[in-house]
Amino acid sequence: MRVKNVVQTRQRKKKVFRLSKGYYSDKNNRWRMAIQQVEKSLVYAYNDRKDRKGTFRRMWIVRLNAAVREEGLSYNRFISGLKKANVILDRKMLAEIAVTDNATFKQLVEIAKAA
């Protein structure tokens, strides 16, 4: 009696078709096109998870630059002033302070100017 892998094959196909649900045209219901599109989508998902960190950092820097320029300072002078004054806050926290707590941020700007 020969062994058939019907169950495993069907499960593998169901998994791919579940992942390809919602894709345009034949990419969600034709086996070969579904495989190609799912693999490509998974690669994009992996790469974009890595890129998201840089995107957020860019956004924090833009927010900080806008907030610091209102106080009459440039972003790079602000950051170098904080480093000289040994203020250990990352850009995420600084951007959050700039958006939510204006008084504290003004104090940080004064610290950076003095250093």
Short mmCIF file of C-alpha atoms in Angstrom, two decimals:
data_model
loop_
_atom_site.label_atom_id
_atom_site.label_comp_id
_atom_site.label_asym_id
_atom_site.label_seq_id
_atom_site.Cartn_x
_atom_site.Cartn_y
_atom_site.Cartn_z
CA MET A 1 0.00 0.00 0.00
CA ARG A 2 1.40 3.38 -0.92
CA VAL A 3 1.50 6.38 1.38
CA LYS A 4 -0.30 9.52 0.30
CA ASN A 5 0.34 12.98 1.75
CA VAL A 6 -3.06 14.38 0.97
CA VAL A 7 -3.77 15.64 4.48
CA GLN A 8 -0.43 17.44 4.84
CA THR A 9 -0.70 18.94 1.35
CA ARG A 10 -4.22 20.21 2.01
CA GLN A 11 -3.18 21.71 5.36
CA ARG A 12 -0.21 23.47 3.77
CA LYS A 13 -2.39 24.85 0.99
CA LYS A 14 -5.08 26.00 3.44
CA LYS A 15 -2.43 27.85 5.44
CA VAL A 16 -1.19 29.72 2.35
CA PHE A 17 -4.70 30.51 1.14
CA ARG A 18 -5.61 31.81 4.61
CA LEU A 19 -2.62 34.16 4.46
CA SER A 20 -3.50 35.28 0.93
CA LYS A 21 -7.09 36.20 1.82
CA GLY A 22 -7.97 39.67 0.59
CA TYR A 23 -5.35 39.90 -2.15
CA TYR A 24 -6.33 41.32 -5.53
CA SER A 25 -7.36 39.23 -8.54
CA ASP A 26 -5.96 35.69 -8.82
CA LYS A 27 -3.41 36.18 -6.05
CA ASN A 28 -5.85 34.94 -3.44
CA ASN A 29 -7.23 31.79 -5.07
CA ARG A 30 -4.62 30.38 -7.49
CA TRP A 31 -2.02 28.22 -5.83
CA ARG A 32 1.17 29.36 -7.55
CA MET A 33 0.29 33.06 -7.55
CA ALA A 34 -0.87 32.84 -3.93
CA ILE A 35 2.46 31.28 -2.87
CA GLN A 36 4.47 33.96 -4.68
CA GLN A 37 2.43 36.81 -3.23
CA VAL A 38 2.44 35.43 0.32
CA GLU A 39 6.23 34.98 0.25
CA LYS A 40 6.69 38.52 -1.07
CA SER A 41 4.31 39.90 1.56
CA LEU A 42 6.14 38.13 4.36
CA VAL A 43 9.44 39.61 3.14
CA TYR A 44 7.89 43.09 3.09
CA ALA A 45 6.47 42.56 6.59
CA TYR A 46 9.88 41.53 7.94
CA ASN A 47 11.69 44.45 6.32
CA ASP A 48 9.07 46.99 7.38
CA ARG A 49 9.26 45.86 11.00
CA LYS A 50 12.93 46.81 10.86
CA ASP A 51 12.27 50.07 8.98
CA ARG A 52 9.61 51.16 11.49
CA LYS A 53 12.31 51.92 14.07
CA GLY A 54 14.00 54.39 11.74
CA THR A 55 10.69 55.94 10.75
CA PHE A 56 9.79 56.64 14.35
CA ARG A 57 13.24 58.09 15.05
CA ARG A 58 12.83 60.41 12.04
CA MET A 59 9.42 61.54 13.34
CA TRP A 60 10.85 62.26 16.82
CA ILE A 61 13.65 64.33 15.32
CA VAL A 62 11.19 66.35 13.21
CA ARG A 63 9.04 67.04 16.28
CA LEU A 64 12.05 68.04 18.36
CA ASN A 65 13.37 70.31 15.62
CA ALA A 66 10.02 72.10 15.36
CA ALA A 67 9.72 72.52 19.13
CA VAL A 68 13.31 73.69 19.57
CA ARG A 69 13.11 76.22 16.74
CA GLU A 70 10.18 77.87 18.51
CA GLU A 71 12.59 78.47 21.38
CA GLY A 72 15.19 79.99 19.07
CA LEU A 73 17.64 77.09 18.86
CA SER A 74 18.49 74.49 16.24
CA TYR A 75 18.10 70.76 16.71
CA ASN A 76 21.79 69.89 16.54
CA ARG A 77 22.77 72.61 19.04
CA PHE A 78 20.01 71.41 21.35
CA ILE A 79 21.20 67.79 21.27
CA SER A 80 24.87 68.70 21.66
CA GLY A 81 23.99 71.04 24.54
CA LEU A 82 22.11 68.26 26.32
CA LYS A 83 25.05 65.89 25.84
CA LYS A 84 27.46 68.45 27.29
CA ALA A 85 25.13 68.97 30.25
CA ASN A 86 24.97 65.17 30.79
CA VAL A 87 21.19 65.02 30.32
CA ILE A 88 20.49 61.39 29.46
CA LEU A 89 17.13 61.41 27.65
CA ASP A 90 16.53 59.72 24.34
CA ARG A 91 14.79 61.36 21.40
CA LYS A 92 11.54 59.50 22.06
CA MET A 93 11.24 60.92 25.58
CA LEU A 94 12.33 64.39 24.49
CA ALA A 95 9.70 64.44 21.72
CA GLU A 96 7.04 63.26 24.18
CA ILE A 97 8.01 66.03 26.63
CA ALA A 98 7.97 68.60 23.82
CA VAL A 99 4.42 67.61 22.84
CA THR A 100 2.88 67.18 26.29
CA ASP A 101 4.82 69.25 28.86
CA ASN A 102 5.86 72.64 27.49
CA ALA A 103 7.28 74.06 30.74
CA THR A 104 9.66 71.16 31.27
CA PHE A 105 10.78 71.33 27.67
CA LYS A 106 11.60 75.03 28.03
CA GLN A 107 13.77 74.16 31.04
CA LEU A 108 15.59 71.54 28.93
CA VAL A 109 16.17 74.14 26.22
CA GLU A 110 17.63 76.52 28.80
CA ILE A 111 19.93 73.76 30.09
CA ALA A 112 21.09 73.07 26.52
CA LYS A 113 21.69 76.78 25.87
CA ALA A 114 23.72 77.16 29.06
CA ALA A 115 25.92 74.16 28.25
#
